[in-house]
Short mmCIF file of C-alpha atoms in Angstrom, two decimals:
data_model
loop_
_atom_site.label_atom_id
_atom_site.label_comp_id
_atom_site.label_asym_id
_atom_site.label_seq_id
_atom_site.Cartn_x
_atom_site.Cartn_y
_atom_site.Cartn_z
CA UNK A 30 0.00 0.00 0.00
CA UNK A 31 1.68 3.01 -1.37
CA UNK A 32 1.65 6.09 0.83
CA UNK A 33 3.71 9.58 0.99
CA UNK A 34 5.46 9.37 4.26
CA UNK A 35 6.48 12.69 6.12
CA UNK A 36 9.35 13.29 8.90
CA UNK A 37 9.28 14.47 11.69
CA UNK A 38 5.61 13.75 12.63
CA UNK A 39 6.34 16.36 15.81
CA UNK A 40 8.69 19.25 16.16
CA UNK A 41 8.89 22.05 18.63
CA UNK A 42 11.57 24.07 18.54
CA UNK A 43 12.30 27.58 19.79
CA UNK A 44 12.04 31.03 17.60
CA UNK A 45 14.90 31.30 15.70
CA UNK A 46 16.08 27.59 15.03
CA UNK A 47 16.36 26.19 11.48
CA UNK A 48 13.31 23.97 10.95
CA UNK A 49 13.80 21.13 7.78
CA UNK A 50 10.58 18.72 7.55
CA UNK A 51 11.24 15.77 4.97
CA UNK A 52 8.63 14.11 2.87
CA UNK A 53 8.85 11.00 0.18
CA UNK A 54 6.41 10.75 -2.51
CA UNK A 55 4.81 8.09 -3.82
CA UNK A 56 6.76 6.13 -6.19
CA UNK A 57 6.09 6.69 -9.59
CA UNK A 58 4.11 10.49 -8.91
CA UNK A 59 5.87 13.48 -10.83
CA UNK A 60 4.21 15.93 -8.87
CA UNK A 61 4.54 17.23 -5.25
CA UNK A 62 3.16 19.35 -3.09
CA UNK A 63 3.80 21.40 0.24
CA UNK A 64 0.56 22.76 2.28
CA UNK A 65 -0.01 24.60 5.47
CA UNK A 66 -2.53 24.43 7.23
CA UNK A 67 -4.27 26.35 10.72
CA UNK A 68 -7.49 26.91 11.74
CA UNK A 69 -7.41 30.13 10.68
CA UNK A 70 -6.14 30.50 6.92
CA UNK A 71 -7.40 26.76 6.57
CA UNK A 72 -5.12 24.61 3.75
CA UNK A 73 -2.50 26.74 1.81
CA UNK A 74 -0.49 26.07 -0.83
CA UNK A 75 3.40 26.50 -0.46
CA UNK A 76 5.12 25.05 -2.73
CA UNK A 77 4.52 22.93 -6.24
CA UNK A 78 6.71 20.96 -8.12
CA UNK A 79 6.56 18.55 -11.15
CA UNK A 80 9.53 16.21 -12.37
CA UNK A 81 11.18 17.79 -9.30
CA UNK A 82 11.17 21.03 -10.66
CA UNK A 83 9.36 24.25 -9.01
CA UNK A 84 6.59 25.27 -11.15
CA UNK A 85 4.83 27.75 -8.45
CA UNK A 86 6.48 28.84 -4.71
CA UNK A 87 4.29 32.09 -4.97
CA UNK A 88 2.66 30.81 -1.35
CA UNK A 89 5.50 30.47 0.71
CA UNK A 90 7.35 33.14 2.42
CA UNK A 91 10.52 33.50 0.50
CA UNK A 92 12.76 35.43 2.92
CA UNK A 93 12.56 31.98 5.68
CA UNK A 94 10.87 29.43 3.40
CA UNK A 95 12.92 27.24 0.89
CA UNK A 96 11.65 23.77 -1.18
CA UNK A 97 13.89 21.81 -2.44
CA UNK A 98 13.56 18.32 -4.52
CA UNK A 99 17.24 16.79 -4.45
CA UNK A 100 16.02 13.47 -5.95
CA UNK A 101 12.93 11.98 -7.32
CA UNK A 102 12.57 10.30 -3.53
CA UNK A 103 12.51 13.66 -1.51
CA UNK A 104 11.34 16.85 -1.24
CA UNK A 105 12.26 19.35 1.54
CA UNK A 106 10.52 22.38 3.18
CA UNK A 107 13.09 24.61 5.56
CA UNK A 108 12.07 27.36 7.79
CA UNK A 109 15.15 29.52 8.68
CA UNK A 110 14.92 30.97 10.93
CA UNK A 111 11.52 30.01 12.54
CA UNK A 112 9.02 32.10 14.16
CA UNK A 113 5.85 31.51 16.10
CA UNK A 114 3.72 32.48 13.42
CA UNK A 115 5.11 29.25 11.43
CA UNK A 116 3.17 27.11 14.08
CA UNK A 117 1.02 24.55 11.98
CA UNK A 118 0.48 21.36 10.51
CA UNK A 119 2.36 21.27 7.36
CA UNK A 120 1.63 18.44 4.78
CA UNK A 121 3.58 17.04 1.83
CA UNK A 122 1.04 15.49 -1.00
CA UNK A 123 1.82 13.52 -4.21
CA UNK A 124 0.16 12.23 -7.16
CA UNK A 125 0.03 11.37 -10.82
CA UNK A 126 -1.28 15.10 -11.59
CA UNK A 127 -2.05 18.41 -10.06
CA UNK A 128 -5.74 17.11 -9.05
CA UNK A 129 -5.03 13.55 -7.69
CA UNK A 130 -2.86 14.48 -4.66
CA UNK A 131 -2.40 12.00 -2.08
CA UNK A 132 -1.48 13.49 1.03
CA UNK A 133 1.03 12.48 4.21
CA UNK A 134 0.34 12.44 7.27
CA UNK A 135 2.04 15.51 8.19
CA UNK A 136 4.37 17.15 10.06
CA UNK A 137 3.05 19.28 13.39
CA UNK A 138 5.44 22.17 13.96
CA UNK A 139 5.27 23.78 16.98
CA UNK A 140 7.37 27.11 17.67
CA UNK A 141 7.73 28.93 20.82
CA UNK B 3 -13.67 37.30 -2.33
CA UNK B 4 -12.31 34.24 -1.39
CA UNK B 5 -12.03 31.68 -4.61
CA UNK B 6 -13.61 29.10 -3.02
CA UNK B 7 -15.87 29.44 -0.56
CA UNK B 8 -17.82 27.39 2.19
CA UNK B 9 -20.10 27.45 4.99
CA UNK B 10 -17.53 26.19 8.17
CA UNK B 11 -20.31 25.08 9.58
CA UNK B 12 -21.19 22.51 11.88
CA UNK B 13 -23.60 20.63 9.17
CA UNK B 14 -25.60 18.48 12.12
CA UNK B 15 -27.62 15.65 10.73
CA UNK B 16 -29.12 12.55 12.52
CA UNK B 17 -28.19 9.41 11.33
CA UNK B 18 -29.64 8.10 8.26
CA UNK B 19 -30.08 11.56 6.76
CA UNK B 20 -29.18 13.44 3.49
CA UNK B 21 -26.25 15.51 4.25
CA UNK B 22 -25.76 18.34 1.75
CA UNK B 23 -22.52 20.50 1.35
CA UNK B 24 -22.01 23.56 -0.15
CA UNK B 25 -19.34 25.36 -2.30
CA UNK B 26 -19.22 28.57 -4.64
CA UNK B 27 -15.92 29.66 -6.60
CA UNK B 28 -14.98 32.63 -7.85
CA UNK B 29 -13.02 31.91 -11.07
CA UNK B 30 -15.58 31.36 -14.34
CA UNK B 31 -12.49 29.72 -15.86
CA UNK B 32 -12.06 26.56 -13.28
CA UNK B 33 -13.01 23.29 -15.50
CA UNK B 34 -12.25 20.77 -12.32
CA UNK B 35 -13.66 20.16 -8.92
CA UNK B 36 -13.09 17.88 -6.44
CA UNK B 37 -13.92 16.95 -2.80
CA UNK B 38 -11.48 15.36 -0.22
CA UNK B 39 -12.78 14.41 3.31
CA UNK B 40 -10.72 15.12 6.10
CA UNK B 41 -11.00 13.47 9.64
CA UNK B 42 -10.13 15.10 12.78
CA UNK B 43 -6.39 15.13 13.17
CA UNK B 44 -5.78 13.19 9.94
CA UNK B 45 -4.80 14.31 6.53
CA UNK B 46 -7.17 15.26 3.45
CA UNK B 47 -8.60 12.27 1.24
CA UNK B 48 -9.93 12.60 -2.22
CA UNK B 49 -13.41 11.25 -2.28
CA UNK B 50 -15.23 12.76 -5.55
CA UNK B 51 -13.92 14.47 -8.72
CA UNK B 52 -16.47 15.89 -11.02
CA UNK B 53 -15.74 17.17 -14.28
CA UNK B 54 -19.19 18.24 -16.36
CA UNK B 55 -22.08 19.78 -15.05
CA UNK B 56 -24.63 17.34 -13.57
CA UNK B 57 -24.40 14.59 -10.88
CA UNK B 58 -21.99 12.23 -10.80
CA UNK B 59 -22.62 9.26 -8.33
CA UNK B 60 -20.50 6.89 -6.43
CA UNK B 61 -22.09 4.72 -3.72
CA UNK B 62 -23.42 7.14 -0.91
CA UNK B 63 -21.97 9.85 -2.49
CA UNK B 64 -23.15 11.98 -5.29
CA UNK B 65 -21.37 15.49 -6.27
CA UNK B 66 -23.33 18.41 -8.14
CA UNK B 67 -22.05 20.55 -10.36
CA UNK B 68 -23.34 23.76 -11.95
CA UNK B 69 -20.69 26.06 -14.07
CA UNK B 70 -23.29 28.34 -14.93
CA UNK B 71 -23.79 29.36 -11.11
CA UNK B 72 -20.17 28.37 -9.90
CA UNK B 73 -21.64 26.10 -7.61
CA UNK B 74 -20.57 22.87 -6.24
CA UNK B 75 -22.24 20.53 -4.10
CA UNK B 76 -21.68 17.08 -2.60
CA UNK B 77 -24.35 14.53 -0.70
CA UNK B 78 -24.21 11.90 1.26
CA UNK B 79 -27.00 9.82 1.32
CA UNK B 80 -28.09 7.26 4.54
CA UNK B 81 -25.49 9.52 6.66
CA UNK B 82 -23.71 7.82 8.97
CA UNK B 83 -21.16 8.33 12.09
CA UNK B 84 -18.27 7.95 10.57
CA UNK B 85 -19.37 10.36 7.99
CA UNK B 86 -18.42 13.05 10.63
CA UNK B 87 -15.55 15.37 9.34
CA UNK B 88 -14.68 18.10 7.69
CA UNK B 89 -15.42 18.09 4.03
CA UNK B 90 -12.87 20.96 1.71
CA UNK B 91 -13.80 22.02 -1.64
CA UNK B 92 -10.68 22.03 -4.50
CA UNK B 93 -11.16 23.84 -7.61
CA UNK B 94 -8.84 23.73 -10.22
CA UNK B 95 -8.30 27.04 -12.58
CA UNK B 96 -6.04 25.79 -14.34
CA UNK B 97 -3.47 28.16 -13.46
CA UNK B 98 -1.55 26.75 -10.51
CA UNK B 99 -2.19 23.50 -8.30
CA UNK B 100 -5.96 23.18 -6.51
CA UNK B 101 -7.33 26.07 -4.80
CA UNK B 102 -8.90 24.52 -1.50
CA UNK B 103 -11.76 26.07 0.26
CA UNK B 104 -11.93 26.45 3.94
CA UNK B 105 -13.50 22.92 4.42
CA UNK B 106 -17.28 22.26 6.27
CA UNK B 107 -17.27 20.06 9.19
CA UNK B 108 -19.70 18.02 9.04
CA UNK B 109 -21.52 16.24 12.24
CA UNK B 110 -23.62 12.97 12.08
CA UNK B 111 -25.16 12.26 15.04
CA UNK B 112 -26.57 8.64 16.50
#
């Protein structure tokens, strides 16, 4: 049974600290996604990419936020350096397309 | 104007109902729509996808769609417990990745 796995599944670290949450696709899905979501801005798009490359980052905070894809088996989202705003669940999703995303379980970031 | 928009709800029904949930988007342009269910402290599922307007129907669950009106709808017949979540709207405009609405939590009760 195929799934996108995400790590950490926890993290709370203090303002300032780098942050770098993990996240491997399913095998054989060209595109990737990063999410965040709170209860107050609900599920937002961060980051896209297809065939590992970055097709639209226009979401994500550009001064701390970076997404990378080193290899078809990984894509990273770093926070440097982290604030308390960042505080949220953030998910990593693959799929076959931009509509059939199959989402991890994601990663709950907590910053004090 | 949000692009997607839904009632946050809580939808109540009692078990065994018709549960009906709404979304409107902004964007005349979108051509896809989808619905992913998402349980409490879990991640977001894809559950319908409908293309054309009309109903499309899969087992309990049936999703609307009317361009014309930019309106979306999903419902869940012979509602049950585990039915209870929250329910997010995704349009697709074709111009980046899904645009999800706020989601509707939806509450099924015994």
């Amino acid at each position: 049974d195929a799934r996108v796995t995400q790590t950490p599944r926890h993290k709370v670290t203090e303002m300032g600290q780098e942050v770098t949450m993990r996240c491997q696709p399913i095998l054989g899905h060209n595109t990737v996604f990063w999410y965040r979501q709170t209860m107050m801005q609900g599920l937002e798009l961060l980051a896209y990419f297809r065939n590992r490359a970055p097709l639209d980052d226009s979401g994500m905070p550009k001064d701390r936020f970076s997404a990378e894809m080193p290899d078809a088996t990984l894509a990273t989202l770093k926070i440097q350096p982290s604030e308390p705003r960042d505080s949220a669940v953030y998910f990593c999703a693959s799929g076959p397309n931009s509509y059939e995303q199959y989402f991890g379980p994601g990663t709950r970031l907590t910053v004090t | 104007q949000k692009e997607v928009e839904q009632n946050s709800g809580p939808l109540s029904v009692p078990e065994g109902a018709i549960a009906s949930l709404n979304c409107t988007y902004s964007d005349r342009v979108s051509q896809s729509f989808f619905w992913y269910r998402q349980y409490s402290g879990k991640s977001p599922e894809l559950i319908m996808s409908i293309y054309s307007n009309g109903d499309k129907e899969d087992g309990r669950f049936t999703a609307q769609l009317n361009k014309a009106s930019q309106y979306v709808s999903l419902l869940i017949r012979d509602s049950q417990p585990s039915d209870s979540a929250t329910y997010l709207c995704a349009v697709d405009t074709g111009r980046r990745a899904l645009t999800f609405g706020s989601g509707t939590r939806l509450q099924v009760q015994p």
